[in-house]
Tab-separated table of C-alpha atoms in Angstrom:
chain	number	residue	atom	x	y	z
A	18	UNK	CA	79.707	151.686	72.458
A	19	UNK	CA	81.486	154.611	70.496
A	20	UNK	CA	84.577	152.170	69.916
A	21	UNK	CA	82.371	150.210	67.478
A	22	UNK	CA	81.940	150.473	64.073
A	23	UNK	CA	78.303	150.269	62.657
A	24	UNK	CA	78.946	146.694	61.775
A	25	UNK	CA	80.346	145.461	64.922
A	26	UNK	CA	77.364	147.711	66.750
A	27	UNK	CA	74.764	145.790	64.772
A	28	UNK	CA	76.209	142.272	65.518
A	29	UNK	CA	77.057	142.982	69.080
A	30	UNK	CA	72.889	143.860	69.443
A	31	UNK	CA	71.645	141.026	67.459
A	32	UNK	CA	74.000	138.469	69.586
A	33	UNK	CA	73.239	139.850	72.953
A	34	UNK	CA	69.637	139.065	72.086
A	35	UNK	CA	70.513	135.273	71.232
A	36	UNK	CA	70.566	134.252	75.141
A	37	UNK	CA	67.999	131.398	75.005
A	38	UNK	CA	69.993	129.866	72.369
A	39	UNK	CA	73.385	129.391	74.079
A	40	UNK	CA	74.182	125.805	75.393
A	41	UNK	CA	74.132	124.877	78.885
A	42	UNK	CA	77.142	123.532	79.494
A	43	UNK	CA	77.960	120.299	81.655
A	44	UNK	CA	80.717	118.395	82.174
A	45	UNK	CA	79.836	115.982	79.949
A	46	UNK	CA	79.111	118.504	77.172
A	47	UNK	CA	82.974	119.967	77.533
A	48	UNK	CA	84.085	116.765	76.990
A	49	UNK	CA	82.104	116.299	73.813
A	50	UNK	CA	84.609	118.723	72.165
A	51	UNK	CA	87.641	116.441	71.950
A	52	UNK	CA	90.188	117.946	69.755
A	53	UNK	CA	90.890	121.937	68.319
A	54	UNK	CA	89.683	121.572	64.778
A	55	UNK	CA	88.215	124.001	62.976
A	56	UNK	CA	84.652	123.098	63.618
A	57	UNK	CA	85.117	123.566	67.613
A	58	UNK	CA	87.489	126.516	67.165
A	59	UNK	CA	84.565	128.358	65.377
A	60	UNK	CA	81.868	126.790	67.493
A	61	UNK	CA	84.153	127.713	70.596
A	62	UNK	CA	84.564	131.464	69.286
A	63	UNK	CA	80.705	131.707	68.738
A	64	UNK	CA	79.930	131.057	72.289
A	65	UNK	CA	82.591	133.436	73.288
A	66	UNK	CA	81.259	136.219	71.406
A	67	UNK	CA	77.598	135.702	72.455
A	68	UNK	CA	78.499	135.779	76.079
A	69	UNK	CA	80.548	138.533	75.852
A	70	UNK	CA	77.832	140.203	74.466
A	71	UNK	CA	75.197	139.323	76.601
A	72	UNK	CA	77.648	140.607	79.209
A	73	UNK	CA	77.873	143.791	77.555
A	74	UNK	CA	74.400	144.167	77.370
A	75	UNK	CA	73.793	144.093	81.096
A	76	UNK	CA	76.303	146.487	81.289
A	77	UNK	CA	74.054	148.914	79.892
A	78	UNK	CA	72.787	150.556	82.868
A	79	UNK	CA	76.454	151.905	83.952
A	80	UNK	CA	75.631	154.441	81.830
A	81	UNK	CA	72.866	155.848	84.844
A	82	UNK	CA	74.932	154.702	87.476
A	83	UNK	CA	77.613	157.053	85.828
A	84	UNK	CA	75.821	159.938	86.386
A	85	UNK	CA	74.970	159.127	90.204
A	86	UNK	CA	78.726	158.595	90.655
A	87	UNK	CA	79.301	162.632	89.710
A	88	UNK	CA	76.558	163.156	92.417
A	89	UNK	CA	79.316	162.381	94.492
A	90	UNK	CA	81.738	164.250	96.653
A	91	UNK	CA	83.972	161.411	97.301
A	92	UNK	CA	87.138	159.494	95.353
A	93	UNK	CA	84.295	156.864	95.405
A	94	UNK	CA	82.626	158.303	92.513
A	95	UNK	CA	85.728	159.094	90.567
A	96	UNK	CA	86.620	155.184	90.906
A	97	UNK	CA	83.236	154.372	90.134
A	98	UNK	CA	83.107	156.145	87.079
A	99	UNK	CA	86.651	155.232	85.745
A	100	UNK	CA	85.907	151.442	86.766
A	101	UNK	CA	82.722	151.164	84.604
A	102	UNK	CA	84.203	152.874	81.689
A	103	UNK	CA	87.268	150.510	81.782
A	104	UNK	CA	85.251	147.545	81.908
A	105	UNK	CA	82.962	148.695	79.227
A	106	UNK	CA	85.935	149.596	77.157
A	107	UNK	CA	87.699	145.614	78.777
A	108	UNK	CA	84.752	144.007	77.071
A	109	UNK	CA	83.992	145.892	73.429
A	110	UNK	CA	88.021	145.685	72.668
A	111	UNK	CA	87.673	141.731	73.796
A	112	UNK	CA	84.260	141.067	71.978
A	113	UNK	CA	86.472	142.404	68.591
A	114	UNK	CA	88.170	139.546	69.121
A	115	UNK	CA	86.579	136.754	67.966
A	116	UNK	CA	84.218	139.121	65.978
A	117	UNK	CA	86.520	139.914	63.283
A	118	UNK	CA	87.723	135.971	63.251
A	119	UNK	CA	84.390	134.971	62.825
A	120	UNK	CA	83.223	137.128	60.237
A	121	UNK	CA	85.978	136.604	57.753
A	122	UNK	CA	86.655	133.164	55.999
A	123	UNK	CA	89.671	132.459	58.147
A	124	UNK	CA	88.576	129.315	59.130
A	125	UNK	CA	89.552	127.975	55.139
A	126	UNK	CA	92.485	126.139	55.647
A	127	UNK	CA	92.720	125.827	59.192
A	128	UNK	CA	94.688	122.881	59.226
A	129	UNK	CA	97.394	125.277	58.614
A	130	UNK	CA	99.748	125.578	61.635
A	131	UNK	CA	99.596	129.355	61.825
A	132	UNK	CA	96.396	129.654	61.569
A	133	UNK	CA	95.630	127.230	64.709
A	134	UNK	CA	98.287	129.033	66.868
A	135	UNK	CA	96.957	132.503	65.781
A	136	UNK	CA	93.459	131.398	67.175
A	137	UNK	CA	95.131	129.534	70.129
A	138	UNK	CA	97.093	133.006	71.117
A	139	UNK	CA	93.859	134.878	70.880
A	140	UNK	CA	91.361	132.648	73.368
A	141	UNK	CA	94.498	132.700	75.942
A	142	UNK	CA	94.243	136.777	75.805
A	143	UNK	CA	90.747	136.695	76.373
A	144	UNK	CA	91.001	134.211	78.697
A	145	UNK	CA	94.336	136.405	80.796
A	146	UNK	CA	91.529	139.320	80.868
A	147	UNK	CA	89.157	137.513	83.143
A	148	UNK	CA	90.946	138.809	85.535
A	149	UNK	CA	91.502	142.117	84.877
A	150	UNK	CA	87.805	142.191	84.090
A	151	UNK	CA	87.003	140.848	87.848
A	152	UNK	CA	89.012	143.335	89.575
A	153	UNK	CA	87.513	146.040	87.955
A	154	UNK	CA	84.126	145.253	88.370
A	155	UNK	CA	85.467	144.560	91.952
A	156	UNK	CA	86.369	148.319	92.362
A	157	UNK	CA	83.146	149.464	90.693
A	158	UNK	CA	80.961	147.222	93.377
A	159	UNK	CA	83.165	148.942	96.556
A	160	UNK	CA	82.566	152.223	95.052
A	161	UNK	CA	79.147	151.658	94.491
A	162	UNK	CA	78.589	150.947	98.060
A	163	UNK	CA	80.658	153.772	99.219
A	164	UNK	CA	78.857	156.431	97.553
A	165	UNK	CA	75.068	154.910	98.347
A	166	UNK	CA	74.648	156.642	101.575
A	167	UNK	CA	75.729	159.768	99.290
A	168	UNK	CA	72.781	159.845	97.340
A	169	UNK	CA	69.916	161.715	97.820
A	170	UNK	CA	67.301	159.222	99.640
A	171	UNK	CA	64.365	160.551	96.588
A	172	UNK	CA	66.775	158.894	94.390
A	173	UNK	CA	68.084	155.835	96.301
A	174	UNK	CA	65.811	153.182	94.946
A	175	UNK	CA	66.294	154.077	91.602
A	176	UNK	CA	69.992	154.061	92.017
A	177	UNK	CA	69.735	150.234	93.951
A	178	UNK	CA	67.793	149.036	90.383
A	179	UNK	CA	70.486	150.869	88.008
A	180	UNK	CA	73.171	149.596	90.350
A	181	UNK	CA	71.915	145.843	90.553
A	182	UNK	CA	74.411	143.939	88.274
A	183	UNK	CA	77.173	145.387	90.803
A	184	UNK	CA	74.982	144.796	94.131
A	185	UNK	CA	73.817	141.398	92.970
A	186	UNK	CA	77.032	140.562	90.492
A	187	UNK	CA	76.640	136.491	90.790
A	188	UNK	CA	75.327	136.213	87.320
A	189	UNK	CA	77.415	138.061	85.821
A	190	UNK	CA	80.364	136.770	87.609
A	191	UNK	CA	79.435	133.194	86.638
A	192	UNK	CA	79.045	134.347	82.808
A	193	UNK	CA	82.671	135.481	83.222
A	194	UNK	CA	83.556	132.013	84.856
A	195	UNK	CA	82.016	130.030	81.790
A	196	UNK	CA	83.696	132.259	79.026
A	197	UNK	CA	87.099	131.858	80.857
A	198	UNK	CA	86.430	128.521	81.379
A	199	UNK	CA	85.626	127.680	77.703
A	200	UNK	CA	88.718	129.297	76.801
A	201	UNK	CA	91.005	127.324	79.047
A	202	UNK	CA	88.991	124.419	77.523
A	203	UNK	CA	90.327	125.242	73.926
A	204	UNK	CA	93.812	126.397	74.702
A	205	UNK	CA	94.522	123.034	76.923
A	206	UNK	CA	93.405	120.814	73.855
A	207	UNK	CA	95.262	122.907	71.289
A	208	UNK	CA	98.161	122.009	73.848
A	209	UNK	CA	97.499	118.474	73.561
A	210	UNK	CA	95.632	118.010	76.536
A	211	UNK	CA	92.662	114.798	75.735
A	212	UNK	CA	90.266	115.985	77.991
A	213	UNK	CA	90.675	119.742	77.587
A	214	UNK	CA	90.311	121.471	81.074
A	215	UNK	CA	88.512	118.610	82.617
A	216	UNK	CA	90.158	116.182	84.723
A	217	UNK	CA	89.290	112.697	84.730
A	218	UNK	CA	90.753	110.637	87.370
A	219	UNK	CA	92.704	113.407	89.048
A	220	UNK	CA	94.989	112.618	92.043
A	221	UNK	CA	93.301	114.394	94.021
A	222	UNK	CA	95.750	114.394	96.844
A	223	UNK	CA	98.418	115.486	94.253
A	224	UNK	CA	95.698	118.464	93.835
A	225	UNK	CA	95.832	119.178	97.259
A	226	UNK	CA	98.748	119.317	98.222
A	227	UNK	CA	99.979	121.744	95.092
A	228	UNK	CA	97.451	123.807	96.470
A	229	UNK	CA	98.048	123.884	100.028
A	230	UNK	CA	101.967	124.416	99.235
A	231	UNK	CA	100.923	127.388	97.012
A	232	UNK	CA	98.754	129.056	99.928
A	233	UNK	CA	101.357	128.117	102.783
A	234	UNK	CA	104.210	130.335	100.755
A	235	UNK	CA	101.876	133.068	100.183
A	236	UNK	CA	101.167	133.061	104.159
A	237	UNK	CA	104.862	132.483	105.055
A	238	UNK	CA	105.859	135.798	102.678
A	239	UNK	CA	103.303	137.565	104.290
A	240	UNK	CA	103.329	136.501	108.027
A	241	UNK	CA	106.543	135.212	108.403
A	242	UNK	CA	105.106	131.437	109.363
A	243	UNK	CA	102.815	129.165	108.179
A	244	UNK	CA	101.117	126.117	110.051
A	245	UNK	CA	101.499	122.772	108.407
A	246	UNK	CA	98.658	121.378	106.316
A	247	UNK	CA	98.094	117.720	107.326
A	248	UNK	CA	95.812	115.181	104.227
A	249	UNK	CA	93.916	112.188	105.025
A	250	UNK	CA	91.712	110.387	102.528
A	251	UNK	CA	89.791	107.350	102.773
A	252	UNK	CA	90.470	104.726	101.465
A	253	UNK	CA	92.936	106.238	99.826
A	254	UNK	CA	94.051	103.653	97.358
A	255	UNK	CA	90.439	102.800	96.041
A	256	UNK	CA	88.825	106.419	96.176
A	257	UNK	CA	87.402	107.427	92.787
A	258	UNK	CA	87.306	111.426	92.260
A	259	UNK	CA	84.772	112.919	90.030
A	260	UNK	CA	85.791	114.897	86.606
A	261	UNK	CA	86.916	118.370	88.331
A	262	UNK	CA	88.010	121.142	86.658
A	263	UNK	CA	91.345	121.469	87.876
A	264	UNK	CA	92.729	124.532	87.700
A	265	UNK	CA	88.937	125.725	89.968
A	266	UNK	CA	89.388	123.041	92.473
A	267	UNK	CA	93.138	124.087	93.074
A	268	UNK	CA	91.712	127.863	92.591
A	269	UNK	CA	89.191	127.034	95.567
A	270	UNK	CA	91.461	124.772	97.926
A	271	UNK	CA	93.947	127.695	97.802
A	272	UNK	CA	91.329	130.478	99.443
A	273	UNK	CA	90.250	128.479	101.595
A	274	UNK	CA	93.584	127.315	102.777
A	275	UNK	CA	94.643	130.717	102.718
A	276	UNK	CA	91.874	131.765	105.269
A	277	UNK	CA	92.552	128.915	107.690
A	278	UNK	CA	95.649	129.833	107.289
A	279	UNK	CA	95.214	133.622	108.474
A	280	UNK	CA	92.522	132.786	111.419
A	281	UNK	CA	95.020	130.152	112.427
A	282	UNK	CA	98.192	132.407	113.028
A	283	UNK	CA	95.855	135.528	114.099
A	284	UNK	CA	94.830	133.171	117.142
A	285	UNK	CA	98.331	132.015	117.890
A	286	UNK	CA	99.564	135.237	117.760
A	287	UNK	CA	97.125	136.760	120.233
A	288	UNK	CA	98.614	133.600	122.797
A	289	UNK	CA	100.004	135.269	126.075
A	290	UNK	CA	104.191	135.177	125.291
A	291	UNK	CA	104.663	132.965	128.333
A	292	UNK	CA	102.678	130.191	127.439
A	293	UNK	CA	102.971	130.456	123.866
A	294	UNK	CA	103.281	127.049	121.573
A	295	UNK	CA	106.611	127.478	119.578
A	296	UNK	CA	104.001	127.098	116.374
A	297	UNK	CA	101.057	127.522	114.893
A	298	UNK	CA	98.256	124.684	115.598
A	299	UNK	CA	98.167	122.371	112.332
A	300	UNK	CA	95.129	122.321	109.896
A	301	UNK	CA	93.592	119.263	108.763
A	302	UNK	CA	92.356	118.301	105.116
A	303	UNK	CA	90.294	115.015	105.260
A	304	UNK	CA	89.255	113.648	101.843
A	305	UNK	CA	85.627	111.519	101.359
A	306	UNK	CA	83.033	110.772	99.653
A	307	UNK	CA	79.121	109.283	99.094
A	308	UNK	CA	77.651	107.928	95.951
A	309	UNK	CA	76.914	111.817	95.116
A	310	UNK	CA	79.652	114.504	95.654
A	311	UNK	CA	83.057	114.379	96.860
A	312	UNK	CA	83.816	116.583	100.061
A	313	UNK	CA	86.871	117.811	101.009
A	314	UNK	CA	86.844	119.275	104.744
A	315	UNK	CA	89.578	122.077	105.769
A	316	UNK	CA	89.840	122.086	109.183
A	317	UNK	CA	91.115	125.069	111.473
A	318	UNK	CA	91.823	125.494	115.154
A	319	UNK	CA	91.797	129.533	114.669
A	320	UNK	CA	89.559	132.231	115.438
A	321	UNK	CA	86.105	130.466	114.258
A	322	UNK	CA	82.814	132.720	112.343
A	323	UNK	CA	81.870	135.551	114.341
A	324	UNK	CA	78.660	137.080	112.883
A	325	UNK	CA	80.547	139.634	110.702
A	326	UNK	CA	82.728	137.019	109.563
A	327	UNK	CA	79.831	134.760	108.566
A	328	UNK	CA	78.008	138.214	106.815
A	329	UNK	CA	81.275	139.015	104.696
A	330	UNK	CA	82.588	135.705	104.060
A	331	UNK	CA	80.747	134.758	100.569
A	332	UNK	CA	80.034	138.848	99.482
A	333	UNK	CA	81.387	139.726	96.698
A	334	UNK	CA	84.334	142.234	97.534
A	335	UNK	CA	84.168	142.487	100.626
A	336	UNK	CA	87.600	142.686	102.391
A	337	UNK	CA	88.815	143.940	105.649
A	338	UNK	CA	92.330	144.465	103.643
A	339	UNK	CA	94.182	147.846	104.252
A	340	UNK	CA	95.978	147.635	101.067
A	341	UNK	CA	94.788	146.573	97.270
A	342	UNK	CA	97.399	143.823	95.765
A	343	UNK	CA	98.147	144.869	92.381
A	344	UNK	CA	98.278	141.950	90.431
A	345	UNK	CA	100.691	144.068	87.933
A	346	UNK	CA	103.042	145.118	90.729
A	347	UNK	CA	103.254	141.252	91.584
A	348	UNK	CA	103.744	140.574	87.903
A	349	UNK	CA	101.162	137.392	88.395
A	350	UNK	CA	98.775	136.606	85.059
A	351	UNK	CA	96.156	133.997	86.763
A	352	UNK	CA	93.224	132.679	84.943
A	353	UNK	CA	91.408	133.060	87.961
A	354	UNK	CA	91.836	135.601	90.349
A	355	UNK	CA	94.425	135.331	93.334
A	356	UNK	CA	95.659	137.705	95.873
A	357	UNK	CA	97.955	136.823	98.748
A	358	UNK	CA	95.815	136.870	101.940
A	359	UNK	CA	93.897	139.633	101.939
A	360	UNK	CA	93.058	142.666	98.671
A	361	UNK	CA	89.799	142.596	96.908
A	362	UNK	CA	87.588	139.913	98.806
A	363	UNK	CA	86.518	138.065	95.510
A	364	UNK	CA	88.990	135.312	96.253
A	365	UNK	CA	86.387	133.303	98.674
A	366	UNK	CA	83.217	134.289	96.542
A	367	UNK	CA	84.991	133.097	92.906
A	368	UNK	CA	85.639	130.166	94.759
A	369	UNK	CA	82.206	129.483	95.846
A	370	UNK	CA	81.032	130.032	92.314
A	371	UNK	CA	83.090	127.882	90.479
A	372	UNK	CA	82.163	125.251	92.936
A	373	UNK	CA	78.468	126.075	92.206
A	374	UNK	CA	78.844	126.138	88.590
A	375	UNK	CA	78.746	122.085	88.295
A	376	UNK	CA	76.055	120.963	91.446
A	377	UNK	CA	79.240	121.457	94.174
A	378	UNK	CA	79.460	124.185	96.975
A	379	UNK	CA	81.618	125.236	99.527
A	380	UNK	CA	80.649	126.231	103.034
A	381	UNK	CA	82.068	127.377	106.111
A	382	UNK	CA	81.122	126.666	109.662
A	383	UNK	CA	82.105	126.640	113.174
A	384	UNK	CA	83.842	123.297	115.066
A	385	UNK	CA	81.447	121.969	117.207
A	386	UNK	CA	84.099	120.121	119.721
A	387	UNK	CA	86.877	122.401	118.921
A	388	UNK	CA	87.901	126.314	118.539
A	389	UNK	CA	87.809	126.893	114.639
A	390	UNK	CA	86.166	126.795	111.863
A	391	UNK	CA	85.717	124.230	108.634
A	392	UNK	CA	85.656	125.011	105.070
A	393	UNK	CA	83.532	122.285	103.194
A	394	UNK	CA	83.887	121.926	99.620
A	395	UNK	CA	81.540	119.777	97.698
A	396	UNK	CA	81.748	118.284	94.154
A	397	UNK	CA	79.439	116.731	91.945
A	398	UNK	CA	79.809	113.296	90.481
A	399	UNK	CA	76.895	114.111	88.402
A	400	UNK	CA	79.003	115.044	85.014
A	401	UNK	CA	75.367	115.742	83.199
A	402	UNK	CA	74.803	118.806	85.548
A	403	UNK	CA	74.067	121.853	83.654
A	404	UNK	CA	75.355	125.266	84.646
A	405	UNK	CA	73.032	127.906	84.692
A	406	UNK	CA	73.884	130.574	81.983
């Protein structure tokens, strides 16, 4: 923390103590805050802050796992040790942020146009560093894996418990979720937007198939050819979504397109050349629902689960990619994190979380009847369900 001034020490200590008094959030509870006045700007920035505190605070123990990393021989504990002092760095120069809004009486006057775009311009660049915050703790979790088997075994345990927010990184990944997601909240109804980030009503097909088109580019750049992506809802004309948050449903339907996608073309290209099907097998979306959760089913005809597969699929960072995708070299700013088929491996686990987030879920599983594999996602009517924090 020597970026901080004695003041901004002192708050950032005292907030990242306030845990048990931050709101769990529900659907219902975003859509309480209906418009970007002053009252929700300031409420909005106060939840920011104490997150990103919070965040910092578990954060702490990089400061041990730094000195394991110079144990190593390896690049492994170079990038481990300039990944945790980046994202240390990522989060004290976004906590200023709201910190020095907050403390000041900026909020006099704030019907003042320049005033609300100012605070709109600063939640959308703390919201654009989610993911740069995700791909470096991404690079800090591989490294940290790497060097394990490096350490001396008398100090192996004690690394594991030092190490734990990277080996075990799902609360802290959902943390990072609800701040970006409380952000996007804002921004979208200083932008006009009623309901904020929440959709009510969606067309869910419309949903689909923007996300399906997105993931079948991103395959045909990279393979050459992409299979097409069939939809079939029932009863289409009377089916009643439940509030999504868009931009994670699209986020979600995308990786897991994307994967079908890859299995589906890996199998058809292993095909003998003499009885080879001009294309790719098709993948089907089907579209349902009970009285709980909507499901939407992404069926493949590719190369299935083997046990690896099934291991790696929900593990944070865990790819079988050659080469990182630099999401600067692509010049791509996502609010969640995308990379065209294969980089980090957080694509698939993100996913999963921001389905969890609100009751849903998404898992994968072999065809019974068939060669392939299905991707089930799940989502919550239930707009009352809290998120853990």
């Amino acid at each position: 923390m020597n970026s901080f001034t004695p003041a901004i020490r002192s708050s950032l200590l005292q907030n990242s103590s306030r845990g048990d008094t931050l709101r769990r959030w529900s659907i219902k509870e975003l859509l309480s805050i209906k418009d970007a006045n002053a009252a929700n700007a300031e409420f909005v920035l106060h939840e920011i802050r104490t997150r990103l505190a919070i965040q910092h605070q578990r954060l702490a123990s990089f400061s041990r796992v730094e000195e394991y990393a110079k144990i190593s021989s390896s690049t492994d504990g170079a990038t481990l040790s300039k990944s945790l002092k980046m994202l240390l760095q990522l989060h004290e120069n976004t906590y200023i942020l709201p910190h020095e809004i907050i403390e000041t009486d900026f909020f006099e006057g704030f019907s003042s146009r320049p005033k609300q775009i100012y605070v709109r311009q600063m939640v959308d660049d703390i919201m654009t560093r989610h993911g740069a915050s995700v791909d470096t703790f991404a690079d800090a979790a591989i490294a940290s894996r790497n060097i394990e088997n490096q350490i001396p075994n008398i100090l192996r345990r004690q690394f594991r418990a030092d190490a734990d927010i990277l080996q075990n990184p799902e609360p802290f990944l959902h943390s990072r979720l609800l701040i970006q997601l409380l952000c996007e909240h804002y921004v979208s109804l200083n932008k006009g937007k009623p309901t904020g980030a929440v959709a009510i009503g969606a067309d869910i097909l419309d949903i689909v198939d923007d996300a399906t088109t997105e993931a079948k580019h991103v395959a045909d750049a990279n393979l050459g050819i992409a299979p097409e992506v069939r939809l079939r809802c029932e009863d289409e004309h009377n089916f009643v979504p439940p509030p999504i948050i868009r931009s994670w449903l699209h986020h979600a339907i995308m990786e897991v397109t994307k994967n079908a996608i890859m299995s589906t073309v890996e199998k058809w290209d292993q095909q003998p050349s003499h009885y080879k099907e001009p294309l790719p097998s098709n993948i089907m979306i089907d579209v349902s629902r009970d009285a709980d959760f909507m499901y939407l089913r992404v069926v493949d005809n590719g190369l299935g689960l083997n046990a690896d597969r099934s291991e790696k699929a929900f593990r944070f960072a865990a790819s079988s990619s050659q080469k990182r995708w630099d999401r600067l070299d692509e010049q791509q700013s996502y609010a969640a994190v995308r990379q065209p088929l294969g980089s980090l491996g957080v694509g698939l686990s993100l996913s999963n979380l921001m389905m969890k987030c609100f009751g849903g879920s998404i898992s994968l599983n072999n065809n019974h009847r068939q060669p392939g594999c299905t991707a089930t996602l799940k989502l919550n009517y239930n707009d009352d369900y809290k998120a853990l924090n």
